Each structure stands twice: as C-alpha cells, then as structure tokens.
Amino acid sequence: MSLTSFHKESLFFIGKGVCMRRAILTGATMLFTAASLLSACGNTGSKSQESTVKESATEKKESENTTESATEAEKAEKKTDNSLLPKELKDFPEASEEEVKTYMSDNDENTLLIDSRGEEYYSGWAEEGKTKGGHLSNALLFSSRWLDCYYTEETPRKMYLDRAMKDQGIDKDKSVIVYDRGGEEAKNVANYLALEGVKNIKIFHADKLLKDSDTITYQGYDHFLPVEIVKSVSDVKTGKAEKLSAAAEAVLGSDPSKIVLIDVAWGNMKESTYLSEGHVPGAIHINTDCYERPRVYVPEKRSDYAKEWRLLSIEEFRDSLCPQYGINKDSIVILTGDTAEAHGRLGFMLRTIGVKTYAMTGKLTAWRYAGYPLDKGEDSIVLPSAVDSFGSTDIPNPHEIIWTDEVKKILAGEEEGQIVDNRAEKQWNGEDSGYFYHDLAGRIENTIWCLENDVENGQYFMNADATPRTKEELVNYMKKNGVDPEKPAIFFCGDSWGAAKIAYWCQAVGLDQVKEWGNGWIPWSNLGNEFIDHKGRKVHYDKYLDAVLDENGKDVSDGVNILASKKKA
C-alpha cells in the first residue's frame, strides 16, 4: 500500500492516498503502522499532491493504495529527471492514407496502428478546434503525454510504458504506423518506440482521416472533461473571460453560473494541497470528510479502532451538503484536484441524485501538461456560495452506488453479479487489516480478488498520466483475474475509495457494469458479518465480547484476525 516518507525531525508519516485518505500519524501510532501500510488496497499511487501534515491535526485515515513523494523540491526533481521523451528526435517516413486505411481494416497481428494523442481524445472528445473525437478503427493507444508528463509515483514511469507495449502487442517485429492530428505526438512516440527496438515505423497526420472516418468512441467517455474546457470555465470564474468558449458552451451550456468548479481532496483548505501545491483557479474546495464523516458507528469497539469513514446517506448528502456548496438539481459540477479516488467517490454521489457531473481528465496531470497555472496561497481562496435547497427530493439514479443489502443478495446467489475485492494480497489473505484504524483482517467468502495496484506494477486501471487504460486492456486484466466485465462487477476495498476510482475509470471506457460498493470491508467486518480469516476459518466479530468467534461461537482471536489494543505511550 502506501509508501512512506519520514520527516527527519518529527517522524511524521506523510500519506498519499490512492484508494484512501491521508493518515496523520505521530509517535507510537506511526511506528505501529509504518510497515503494514505498505500494502492496503493494492498500492502505489496517485494522490501525489496530498502532502502537508501537521502534528496538531486530528489522527486521520491511512490509505489503501498509494505512492509517496516528499518535498516540493524532490517532486520537481522527479518531474525533470524521469521524463522518457527521447532527447534527440529523428524524422520518420510518412505513411500514406491508403496504408493507414489498410491497417484500419486488416486483421494482421503484425501491423499496428497507434494513436499518440491524449486518452480523452482517443476515447471520444474532440480536440480543441475540432468537431469529432474518438480514434481510428483498429487503433491502439500510446500517448505522447505519458513520456514526459508530471509524474511523482514511486513506480518507475517506464513500467507503465512497458506494460502498455506488452499488453497491446507492440514489439520490435511489428510494422507500426503512429498517428496524431498534425502535431509532434506521433514523432515523439515513434522515437520512443524506436529506442525500444521497434524497427519498422511510419508516422501519419490523421486530421482529415479522423474528420472523414467513422471513429470509435467509448460510451461513457464524458465521465471526464478535457482540460481546455475546464480552463474556459476557470477563466470565466476568475474574471479572465466574459463568456465560455464555443467548445465549453457546446458541452456545458451558456450559463456559467450553473457550473460549480470543485477541488476535492481529504483535509480542509489548509490541510489539503489546495493552498500549498495549488488548485484550478476559481475552484472551491470540498474536504472528503464532509460527505464521508469520521464517526463511531460501533460504539462497543475499542476506541483505537472505533472510528470509520462512511458515506452520508444519499438524503443527507442531497438535502444538507449539496446546498451548502451551491449545488442544486440544475447544477453542473466539475471535479478537479489530484485525488482520483475522491473524484470517483463524490462523482457517484452526485450522479446518484441526478447532478450532471464531470471529473477533469488526468487529475491535475493533463492540466499541468497543457501549461495551465495553479493558484496557491490564501489570496486564491474561493468560498462556496450556498443555495437555499437542492430543489428536489428525487433520487433518480439509485444504482450508481451499490449498497450492502444488494451485495448480500449477490453473495447469496439471489442476484446476478460478482463482488470484487481490490485490496492488497495480505489483506485478501487475512494476514493484515491494512489500516491503522481497523483491527479485523480477512476476506469475504465468494468474492473475487482483483488487485488495484502495487508498488512494482503501479496502477492496474490507469495510465502514467492518471487517465483510464483502454477498454481492451481493462477487460483483459479483469478477465485474467476471474472477473467477467460483461456482468455486474461490484468492487470494494477498505471503505471503497479505490473501488470508486476503479468503477469511475472503467465506466469512462464503456464498462458500465463495473460499480463500487459504497461501504466495503471495514463496515462489513465491524458489523459482525461473516468472513474468512488467515487460517481459512469462517468467523465473525462480536462487538460485545470484542472478539473474533468461529461458527461454533468459540473465541478464536489470535492477534492476526483481530489486533491487540495499541500500547499507550
């Protein structure tokens, strides 16, 4: 799970969440958890921007998947040092339109057509100034942006590039045509592939062919919004422009007052990266604790392990939280910030109550890549403008998030579906709870294990720039792990932060059967539901005895399936 970085003077653990929140750990708590947190919901990760931790802050959740970066200087050094864009770019022969059309229609595994643009355009969005999005038939994706975008994960950037080549069959013996609209992307990617040993490479500028062809688009591509459209909204919100661009108006309408631009991450403005590392100008900030309240739901538990982060009820979220942040039934919400899990989590809550919602593509990576500025410091604070009410009591999309009652029916075979655990292997095996604030370890019977991420391989559902992998890659990865993406696949982890990201990213490439379980392992085990412990026993937690019992009611607590109380300093 998360990699750790220790402050030299105060020994703080600085958490970067991928399917989690930041943990603020001090003293004995940090020492207790530092090793075990290296594996919780899979882990390496994004959330690379959530870094400022103060000892005086309330003890906070650790994440289930993550990758660390420490200081701003270290991040800047990583950004410049880990670029894999070749330093010398040579020219390549240009393919003819007829050659490209042949590649578009043939079934020859030795000829490959590769789209080098951003994933958002490959998936369906039209590039700025263009009228049609999507990719050419038979085209794979290898984005030029992956080579030199802002990147601070612990997993080497090259791992993502190697995986994209391997999983899409791009190797040295193939004949390859790399295309873009008319810029430098194709040349960049062609040079990189040549360094990797691919010998037969041509490039093609496909502006006319993309315009004239029946391009392939993903259903759901508009879960994300290209950064140039968000930039237009930002400019209006900050007074740099009087009206939205034509492209932005075509998607969002002509009334920018309906648009709520949100930076979402764990922590308030001062605890999160909103002020320290920056936010999209004009964005208000929402702390994930606002809709995932840290509360004691099982008061009989020991105080060390009693607190959980569960989603508000949909009704409370709609009637109380949304109006506070200026969101009503007619709002259009754009989610920004560097926490992918929060985009998925809040995105599904908003979609449940019928709010038109987008997440900005690539977290903040594509925004930075485009050269757009981030606002920092207290002068950049934007406060929300509350509205009187949400304006509706409807819940038009109740199945955006799957809840425990339905999960139980699927597990019992009463409804079709698969319940998929994306936690790390130690958690799946019941060897580790994975969370310093949770004491129960095990897995749920009749679930499938499909890892979200790990340090060696990075994020299995994302590219290096935090965009979704292609539909074909995600389908193949899930099938390899026993998940049928043609049937309902309900993902979960500790409290389902990472699961929300997986579901949102999968739905963006047309895999709409992939959903998140709104609760997850922590509430399930705390509430006394049956699970399998590390010895393969069917057990459950008894809150009154504060013990793990087997099917016969025998106390089988052993320090692994339930942790001992923490020693007080």
PDB file of C-alpha atoms in Angstrom, residues 143-398:
ATOM      1  CA  SER A 143       0.024   8.688 -25.686  1.00  0.00           C
ATOM      2  CA  SER A 144       2.937  11.048 -26.148  1.00  0.00           C
ATOM      3  CA  ARG A 145       1.917  12.638 -22.849  1.00  0.00           C
ATOM      4  CA  TRP A 146       2.947   9.506 -20.976  1.00  0.00           C
ATOM      5  CA  LEU A 147       6.573  10.171 -21.920  1.00  0.00           C
ATOM      6  CA  ASP A 148       7.074  13.471 -20.144  1.00  0.00           C
ATOM      7  CA  CYS A 149       4.019  14.421 -18.086  1.00  0.00           C
ATOM      8  CA  TYR A 150       4.336  15.435 -14.426  1.00  0.00           C
ATOM      9  CA  TYR A 151       4.972  12.168 -12.616  1.00  0.00           C
ATOM     10  CA  THR A 152       5.782  11.506  -8.960  1.00  0.00           C
ATOM     11  CA  GLU A 153       4.810   7.897  -8.314  1.00  0.00           C
ATOM     12  CA  GLU A 154       7.280   5.516  -6.738  1.00  0.00           C
ATOM     13  CA  THR A 155       6.666   3.010  -9.514  1.00  0.00           C
ATOM     14  CA  PRO A 156       9.012   3.898 -12.387  1.00  0.00           C
ATOM     15  CA  ARG A 157       7.313   5.664 -15.281  1.00  0.00           C
ATOM     16  CA  LYS A 158       8.849   3.125 -17.654  1.00  0.00           C
ATOM     17  CA  MET A 159       6.855   0.328 -16.071  1.00  0.00           C
ATOM     18  CA  TYR A 160       3.667   1.915 -17.402  1.00  0.00           C
ATOM     19  CA  LEU A 161       5.175   2.279 -20.869  1.00  0.00           C
ATOM     20  CA  ASP A 162       6.497  -1.292 -20.890  1.00  0.00           C
ATOM     21  CA  ARG A 163       3.090  -2.579 -19.825  1.00  0.00           C
ATOM     22  CA  ALA A 164       1.271  -0.583 -22.498  1.00  0.00           C
ATOM     23  CA  MET A 165       3.561  -2.081 -25.128  1.00  0.00           C
ATOM     24  CA  LYS A 166       3.358  -5.631 -23.815  1.00  0.00           C
ATOM     25  CA  ASP A 167      -0.384  -5.724 -23.202  1.00  0.00           C
ATOM     26  CA  GLN A 168      -1.158  -4.230 -26.611  1.00  0.00           C
ATOM     27  CA  GLY A 169       1.292  -6.418 -28.510  1.00  0.00           C
ATOM     28  CA  ILE A 170       3.647  -3.603 -29.530  1.00  0.00           C
ATOM     29  CA  ASP A 171       7.025  -5.247 -30.129  1.00  0.00           C
ATOM     30  CA  LYS A 172      10.097  -4.913 -32.290  1.00  0.00           C
ATOM     31  CA  ASP A 173       8.890  -7.248 -35.017  1.00  0.00           C
ATOM     32  CA  LYS A 174       5.668  -5.372 -35.799  1.00  0.00           C
ATOM     33  CA  SER A 175       5.088  -2.877 -38.592  1.00  0.00           C
ATOM     34  CA  VAL A 176       3.799   0.248 -36.905  1.00  0.00           C
ATOM     35  CA  ILE A 177       2.069   3.431 -38.031  1.00  0.00           C
ATOM     36  CA  VAL A 178       1.834   6.092 -35.302  1.00  0.00           C
ATOM     37  CA  TYR A 179      -0.655   8.895 -35.899  1.00  0.00           C
ATOM     38  CA  ASP A 180      -1.696  12.220 -34.416  1.00  0.00           C
ATOM     39  CA  ARG A 181      -3.749  15.164 -35.696  1.00  0.00           C
ATOM     40  CA  GLY A 182      -0.839  17.134 -37.042  1.00  0.00           C
ATOM     41  CA  GLY A 183       1.500  17.964 -34.208  1.00  0.00           C
ATOM     42  CA  GLU A 184       4.577  16.344 -32.661  1.00  0.00           C
ATOM     43  CA  GLU A 185       2.938  13.496 -30.736  1.00  0.00           C
ATOM     44  CA  ALA A 186       3.425  10.873 -33.435  1.00  0.00           C
ATOM     45  CA  LYS A 187       7.076  11.805 -33.860  1.00  0.00           C
ATOM     46  CA  ASN A 188       7.657  11.666 -30.084  1.00  0.00           C
ATOM     47  CA  VAL A 189       6.118   8.215 -29.748  1.00  0.00           C
ATOM     48  CA  ALA A 190       7.826   6.904 -32.891  1.00  0.00           C
ATOM     49  CA  ASN A 191      11.205   7.910 -31.478  1.00  0.00           C
ATOM     50  CA  TYR A 192      10.473   6.246 -28.167  1.00  0.00           C
ATOM     51  CA  LEU A 193       9.348   3.020 -29.827  1.00  0.00           C
ATOM     52  CA  ALA A 194      12.466   3.049 -31.986  1.00  0.00           C
ATOM     53  CA  LEU A 195      14.626   3.234 -28.870  1.00  0.00           C
ATOM     54  CA  GLU A 196      12.690   0.230 -27.570  1.00  0.00           C
ATOM     55  CA  GLY A 197      13.720  -1.727 -30.641  1.00  0.00           C
ATOM     56  CA  VAL A 198      10.733  -1.339 -32.952  1.00  0.00           C
ATOM     57  CA  LYS A 199      12.259  -1.198 -36.431  1.00  0.00           C
ATOM     58  CA  ASN A 200       9.506  -0.630 -38.967  1.00  0.00           C
ATOM     59  CA  ILE A 201       7.826   2.670 -38.028  1.00  0.00           C
ATOM     60  CA  LYS A 202       5.981   5.271 -40.045  1.00  0.00           C
ATOM     61  CA  ILE A 203       4.025   8.302 -38.880  1.00  0.00           C
ATOM     62  CA  PHE A 204       0.817   9.852 -40.152  1.00  0.00           C
ATOM     63  CA  HIS A 205      -1.016  13.107 -39.529  1.00  0.00           C
ATOM     64  CA  ALA A 206      -4.627  11.981 -39.426  1.00  0.00           C
ATOM     65  CA  ASP A 207      -6.572  15.239 -39.215  1.00  0.00           C
ATOM     66  CA  LYS A 208      -8.519  14.671 -42.426  1.00  0.00           C
ATOM     67  CA  LEU A 209      -8.969  10.950 -41.878  1.00  0.00           C
ATOM     68  CA  LEU A 210     -10.265  11.461 -38.337  1.00  0.00           C
ATOM     69  CA  LYS A 211     -12.715  14.026 -39.700  1.00  0.00           C
ATOM     70  CA  ASP A 212     -13.930  11.843 -42.562  1.00  0.00           C
ATOM     71  CA  SER A 213     -13.926   8.407 -40.907  1.00  0.00           C
ATOM     72  CA  ASP A 214     -16.402   6.704 -38.617  1.00  0.00           C
ATOM     73  CA  THR A 215     -14.278   6.989 -35.494  1.00  0.00           C
ATOM     74  CA  ILE A 216     -14.603   4.695 -32.486  1.00  0.00           C
ATOM     75  CA  THR A 217     -15.744   6.306 -29.228  1.00  0.00           C
ATOM     76  CA  TYR A 218     -16.344   4.855 -25.797  1.00  0.00           C
ATOM     77  CA  GLN A 219     -19.752   5.078 -24.234  1.00  0.00           C
ATOM     78  CA  GLY A 220     -19.106   6.972 -21.016  1.00  0.00           C
ATOM     79  CA  TYR A 221     -16.131   8.979 -22.264  1.00  0.00           C
ATOM     80  CA  ASP A 222     -17.837  12.078 -20.876  1.00  0.00           C
ATOM     81  CA  HIS A 223     -17.255  10.939 -17.310  1.00  0.00           C
ATOM     82  CA  PHE A 224     -14.172  13.106 -17.848  1.00  0.00           C
ATOM     83  CA  LEU A 225     -13.804  16.590 -19.274  1.00  0.00           C
ATOM     84  CA  PRO A 226     -10.773  17.820 -21.269  1.00  0.00           C
ATOM     85  CA  VAL A 227      -8.656  20.425 -19.539  1.00  0.00           C
ATOM     86  CA  GLU A 228      -9.172  23.076 -22.218  1.00  0.00           C
ATOM     87  CA  ILE A 229     -12.901  23.107 -21.440  1.00  0.00           C
ATOM     88  CA  VAL A 230     -12.180  23.332 -17.706  1.00  0.00           C
ATOM     89  CA  LYS A 231      -9.743  26.176 -18.444  1.00  0.00           C
ATOM     90  CA  SER A 232     -12.535  28.120 -20.141  1.00  0.00           C
ATOM     91  CA  VAL A 233     -14.726  27.670 -17.065  1.00  0.00           C
ATOM     92  CA  SER A 234     -11.826  28.691 -14.817  1.00  0.00           C
ATOM     93  CA  ASP A 235     -11.221  31.848 -16.859  1.00  0.00           C
ATOM     94  CA  VAL A 236     -14.850  32.912 -16.512  1.00  0.00           C
ATOM     95  CA  LYS A 237     -14.908  32.131 -12.788  1.00  0.00           C
ATOM     96  CA  THR A 238     -11.806  34.254 -12.211  1.00  0.00           C
ATOM     97  CA  GLY A 239     -12.860  37.127 -14.465  1.00  0.00           C
ATOM     98  CA  LYS A 240     -10.270  36.485 -17.163  1.00  0.00           C
ATOM     99  CA  ALA A 241     -13.004  35.902 -19.740  1.00  0.00           C
ATOM    100  CA  GLU A 242     -16.560  37.174 -20.052  1.00  0.00           C
ATOM    101  CA  LYS A 243     -18.047  34.032 -21.566  1.00  0.00           C
ATOM    102  CA  LEU A 244     -17.281  30.397 -22.111  1.00  0.00           C
ATOM    103  CA  SER A 245     -15.512  29.218 -25.231  1.00  0.00           C
ATOM    104  CA  ALA A 246     -17.601  27.737 -28.016  1.00  0.00           C
ATOM    105  CA  ALA A 247     -16.352  24.257 -27.129  1.00  0.00           C
ATOM    106  CA  ALA A 248     -17.257  24.735 -23.463  1.00  0.00           C
ATOM    107  CA  GLU A 249     -20.691  26.124 -24.321  1.00  0.00           C
ATOM    108  CA  ALA A 250     -21.389  23.163 -26.579  1.00  0.00           C
ATOM    109  CA  VAL A 251     -20.944  20.841 -23.599  1.00  0.00           C
ATOM    110  CA  LEU A 252     -21.949  22.941 -20.585  1.00  0.00           C
ATOM    111  CA  GLY A 253     -24.389  25.474 -21.968  1.00  0.00           C
ATOM    112  CA  SER A 254     -24.096  29.232 -21.990  1.00  0.00           C
ATOM    113  CA  ASP A 255     -24.839  29.955 -18.326  1.00  0.00           C
ATOM    114  CA  PRO A 256     -21.603  29.623 -16.307  1.00  0.00           C
ATOM    115  CA  SER A 257     -23.463  30.431 -13.076  1.00  0.00           C
ATOM    116  CA  LYS A 258     -24.802  26.866 -13.126  1.00  0.00           C
ATOM    117  CA  ILE A 259     -21.291  25.430 -13.088  1.00  0.00           C
ATOM    118  CA  VAL A 260     -19.735  24.531  -9.739  1.00  0.00           C
ATOM    119  CA  LEU A 261     -15.966  24.060 -10.052  1.00  0.00           C
ATOM    120  CA  ILE A 262     -14.687  21.908  -7.186  1.00  0.00           C
ATOM    121  CA  ASP A 263     -11.278  20.897  -5.882  1.00  0.00           C
ATOM    122  CA  VAL A 264     -11.917  17.753  -3.832  1.00  0.00           C
ATOM    123  CA  ALA A 265      -9.431  16.050  -1.520  1.00  0.00           C
ATOM    124  CA  TRP A 266      -9.041  14.968   2.087  1.00  0.00           C
ATOM    125  CA  GLY A 267      -8.485  17.828   4.516  1.00  0.00           C
ATOM    126  CA  ASN A 268      -9.674  21.397   4.701  1.00  0.00           C
ATOM    127  CA  MET A 269      -8.026  24.126   2.636  1.00  0.00           C
ATOM    128  CA  LYS A 270      -5.010  24.313   4.931  1.00  0.00           C
ATOM    129  CA  GLU A 271      -4.563  20.560   5.468  1.00  0.00           C
ATOM    130  CA  SER A 272      -5.022  19.587   1.828  1.00  0.00           C
ATOM    131  CA  THR A 273      -2.939  20.763  -1.114  1.00  0.00           C
ATOM    132  CA  TYR A 274      -5.499  23.398  -2.144  1.00  0.00           C
ATOM    133  CA  LEU A 275      -3.271  26.238  -0.907  1.00  0.00           C
ATOM    134  CA  SER A 276       0.152  24.623  -0.669  1.00  0.00           C
ATOM    135  CA  GLU A 277       0.515  22.941  -4.040  1.00  0.00           C
ATOM    136  CA  GLY A 278      -2.284  24.638  -5.864  1.00  0.00           C
ATOM    137  CA  HIS A 279      -5.741  24.262  -7.358  1.00  0.00           C
ATOM    138  CA  VAL A 280      -7.504  25.076 -10.590  1.00  0.00           C
ATOM    139  CA  PRO A 281      -8.187  28.826 -10.381  1.00  0.00           C
ATOM    140  CA  GLY A 282     -11.778  29.563  -9.417  1.00  0.00           C
ATOM    141  CA  ALA A 283     -12.379  26.202  -7.739  1.00  0.00           C
ATOM    142  CA  ILE A 284     -13.924  25.916  -4.297  1.00  0.00           C
ATOM    143  CA  HIS A 285     -12.580  23.199  -2.004  1.00  0.00           C
ATOM    144  CA  ILE A 286     -14.536  20.275  -0.553  1.00  0.00           C
ATOM    145  CA  ASN A 287     -12.971  18.138   2.169  1.00  0.00           C
ATOM    146  CA  THR A 288     -13.901  14.475   1.634  1.00  0.00           C
ATOM    147  CA  ASP A 289     -14.744  14.317   5.350  1.00  0.00           C
ATOM    148  CA  CYS A 290     -17.784  16.473   4.532  1.00  0.00           C
ATOM    149  CA  TYR A 291     -19.525  13.575   2.793  1.00  0.00           C
ATOM    150  CA  GLU A 292     -17.608  10.724   4.450  1.00  0.00           C
ATOM    151  CA  ARG A 293     -17.947  11.634   8.089  1.00  0.00           C
ATOM    152  CA  PRO A 294     -15.409  10.241  10.567  1.00  0.00           C
ATOM    153  CA  ARG A 295     -17.735   8.797  13.168  1.00  0.00           C
ATOM    154  CA  VAL A 296     -18.039   5.960  15.664  1.00  0.00           C
ATOM    155  CA  TYR A 297     -20.625   3.618  14.184  1.00  0.00           C
ATOM    156  CA  VAL A 298     -19.989   0.649  16.526  1.00  0.00           C
ATOM    157  CA  PRO A 299     -19.534   2.275  19.956  1.00  0.00           C
ATOM    158  CA  GLU A 300     -18.756  -1.041  21.641  1.00  0.00           C
ATOM    159  CA  LYS A 301     -15.412  -1.277  19.834  1.00  0.00           C
ATOM    160  CA  ARG A 302     -12.162  -0.190  21.471  1.00  0.00           C
ATOM    161  CA  SER A 303     -11.511   3.477  20.891  1.00  0.00           C
ATOM    162  CA  ASP A 304      -8.331   2.681  18.942  1.00  0.00           C
ATOM    163  CA  TYR A 305     -10.441   1.031  16.252  1.00  0.00           C
ATOM    164  CA  ALA A 306     -13.894   2.541  16.629  1.00  0.00           C
ATOM    165  CA  LYS A 307     -13.744   5.379  14.104  1.00  0.00           C
ATOM    166  CA  GLU A 308     -14.796   4.792  10.496  1.00  0.00           C
ATOM    167  CA  TRP A 309     -15.301   6.902   7.395  1.00  0.00           C
ATOM    168  CA  ARG A 310     -18.677   6.050   5.853  1.00  0.00           C
ATOM    169  CA  LEU A 311     -20.613   7.910   3.204  1.00  0.00           C
ATOM    170  CA  LEU A 312     -23.503  10.076   4.316  1.00  0.00           C
ATOM    171  CA  SER A 313     -26.932   8.831   3.411  1.00  0.00           C
ATOM    172  CA  ILE A 314     -27.930   9.994  -0.048  1.00  0.00           C
ATOM    173  CA  GLU A 315     -30.730  12.033   1.521  1.00  0.00           C
ATOM    174  CA  GLU A 316     -28.439  13.881   3.941  1.00  0.00           C
ATOM    175  CA  PHE A 317     -25.907  14.464   1.183  1.00  0.00           C
ATOM    176  CA  ARG A 318     -28.596  15.885  -1.111  1.00  0.00           C
ATOM    177  CA  ASP A 319     -30.509  17.982   1.404  1.00  0.00           C
ATOM    178  CA  SER A 320     -27.688  19.263   3.619  1.00  0.00           C
ATOM    179  CA  LEU A 321     -24.282  19.104   1.987  1.00  0.00           C
ATOM    180  CA  CYS A 322     -25.078  19.993  -1.617  1.00  0.00           C
ATOM    181  CA  PRO A 323     -26.880  23.304  -0.865  1.00  0.00           C
ATOM    182  CA  GLN A 324     -24.017  24.311   1.437  1.00  0.00           C
ATOM    183  CA  TYR A 325     -21.669  24.172  -1.539  1.00  0.00           C
ATOM    184  CA  GLY A 326     -24.024  25.809  -4.007  1.00  0.00           C
ATOM    185  CA  ILE A 327     -25.152  22.616  -5.705  1.00  0.00           C
ATOM    186  CA  ASN A 328     -28.783  22.173  -6.739  1.00  0.00           C
ATOM    187  CA  LYS A 329     -30.584  19.870  -9.146  1.00  0.00           C
ATOM    188  CA  ASP A 330     -29.735  22.117 -12.114  1.00  0.00           C
ATOM    189  CA  SER A 331     -26.039  22.472 -11.327  1.00  0.00           C
ATOM    190  CA  ILE A 332     -23.213  21.198 -13.490  1.00  0.00           C
ATOM    191  CA  VAL A 333     -20.311  20.026 -11.341  1.00  0.00           C
ATOM    192  CA  ILE A 334     -16.695  19.714 -12.481  1.00  0.00           C
ATOM    193  CA  LEU A 335     -14.401  17.830 -10.092  1.00  0.00           C
ATOM    194  CA  THR A 336     -10.721  18.737 -10.068  1.00  0.00           C
ATOM    195  CA  GLY A 337      -7.715  18.087  -7.853  1.00  0.00           C
ATOM    196  CA  ASP A 338      -5.075  15.411  -7.570  1.00  0.00           C
ATOM    197  CA  THR A 339      -7.062  12.710  -5.755  1.00  0.00           C
ATOM    198  CA  ALA A 340      -8.563  10.254  -8.233  1.00  0.00           C
ATOM    199  CA  GLU A 341     -10.420   8.302  -5.573  1.00  0.00           C
ATOM    200  CA  ALA A 342     -12.235  11.423  -4.414  1.00  0.00           C
ATOM    201  CA  HIS A 343     -13.339  12.170  -7.985  1.00  0.00           C
ATOM    202  CA  GLY A 344     -14.953   8.756  -8.220  1.00  0.00           C
ATOM    203  CA  ARG A 345     -16.433   8.822  -4.724  1.00  0.00           C
ATOM    204  CA  LEU A 346     -18.006  12.284  -4.940  1.00  0.00           C
ATOM    205  CA  GLY A 347     -18.822  11.817  -8.612  1.00  0.00           C
ATOM    206  CA  PHE A 348     -21.032   8.807  -7.962  1.00  0.00           C
ATOM    207  CA  MET A 349     -22.774  10.521  -5.059  1.00  0.00           C
ATOM    208  CA  LEU A 350     -23.647  13.469  -7.299  1.00  0.00           C
ATOM    209  CA  ARG A 351     -24.709  11.263 -10.197  1.00  0.00           C
ATOM    210  CA  THR A 352     -26.981   9.347  -7.835  1.00  0.00           C
ATOM    211  CA  ILE A 353     -29.052  12.477  -7.204  1.00  0.00           C
ATOM    212  CA  GLY A 354     -29.090  13.438 -10.875  1.00  0.00           C
ATOM    213  CA  VAL A 355     -26.446  16.171 -10.934  1.00  0.00           C
ATOM    214  CA  LYS A 356     -24.593  16.420 -14.230  1.00  0.00           C
ATOM    215  CA  THR A 357     -21.034  15.675 -13.153  1.00  0.00           C
ATOM    216  CA  TYR A 358     -17.636  15.512 -14.805  1.00  0.00           C
ATOM    217  CA  ALA A 359     -14.150  14.864 -13.487  1.00  0.00           C
ATOM    218  CA  MET A 360     -11.304  16.739 -15.146  1.00  0.00           C
ATOM    219  CA  THR A 361      -9.204  14.328 -17.167  1.00  0.00           C
ATOM    220  CA  GLY A 362      -5.965  13.077 -15.664  1.00  0.00           C
ATOM    221  CA  LYS A 363      -6.364  14.623 -12.202  1.00  0.00           C
ATOM    222  CA  LEU A 364      -4.020  17.646 -12.409  1.00  0.00           C
ATOM    223  CA  THR A 365      -1.539  15.947 -14.729  1.00  0.00           C
ATOM    224  CA  ALA A 366      -3.085  16.971 -18.051  1.00  0.00           C
ATOM    225  CA  TRP A 367      -3.742  20.482 -16.676  1.00  0.00           C
ATOM    226  CA  ARG A 368      -0.053  20.899 -15.858  1.00  0.00           C
ATOM    227  CA  TYR A 369       0.943  19.338 -19.178  1.00  0.00           C
ATOM    228  CA  ALA A 370      -1.075  21.962 -21.027  1.00  0.00           C
ATOM    229  CA  GLY A 371       0.910  24.647 -19.212  1.00  0.00           C
ATOM    230  CA  TYR A 372      -2.067  25.982 -17.279  1.00  0.00           C
ATOM    231  CA  PRO A 373      -1.354  27.648 -13.915  1.00  0.00           C
ATOM    232  CA  LEU A 374      -2.450  26.535 -10.470  1.00  0.00           C
ATOM    233  CA  ASP A 375      -3.476  29.071  -7.843  1.00  0.00           C
ATOM    234  CA  LYS A 376      -1.712  28.913  -4.480  1.00  0.00           C
ATOM    235  CA  GLY A 377      -1.853  30.810  -1.234  1.00  0.00           C
ATOM    236  CA  GLU A 378      -4.627  32.429   0.752  1.00  0.00           C
ATOM    237  CA  ASP A 379      -5.222  35.127  -1.846  1.00  0.00           C
ATOM    238  CA  SER A 380      -6.531  32.403  -4.153  1.00  0.00           C
ATOM    239  CA  ILE A 381      -9.233  31.072  -1.802  1.00  0.00           C
ATOM    240  CA  VAL A 382     -12.689  30.768  -3.333  1.00  0.00           C
ATOM    241  CA  LEU A 383     -15.517  30.332  -0.839  1.00  0.00           C
ATOM    242  CA  PRO A 384     -18.688  28.431  -1.745  1.00  0.00           C
ATOM    243  CA  SER A 385     -21.958  30.316  -2.256  1.00  0.00           C
ATOM    244  CA  ALA A 386     -24.763  28.409  -0.585  1.00  0.00           C
ATOM    245  CA  VAL A 387     -28.210  27.950  -2.099  1.00  0.00           C
ATOM    246  CA  ASP A 388     -31.484  27.598  -0.229  1.00  0.00           C
ATOM    247  CA  SER A 389     -32.149  23.997  -1.172  1.00  0.00           C
ATOM    248  CA  PHE A 390     -31.252  21.278  -3.627  1.00  0.00           C
ATOM    249  CA  GLY A 391     -34.636  21.765  -5.259  1.00  0.00           C
ATOM    250  CA  SER A 392     -35.733  18.154  -5.469  1.00  0.00           C
ATOM    251  CA  THR A 393     -36.363  15.166  -3.239  1.00  0.00           C
ATOM    252  CA  ASP A 394     -35.826  12.661  -6.046  1.00  0.00           C
ATOM    253  CA  ILE A 395     -33.040  10.082  -6.237  1.00  0.00           C
ATOM    254  CA  PRO A 396     -33.128   9.440  -9.993  1.00  0.00           C
ATOM    255  CA  ASN A 397     -30.104   7.115 -10.225  1.00  0.00           C
ATOM    256  CA  PRO A 398     -30.123   4.902  -7.112  1.00  0.00           C
TER     257      PRO A 398
END
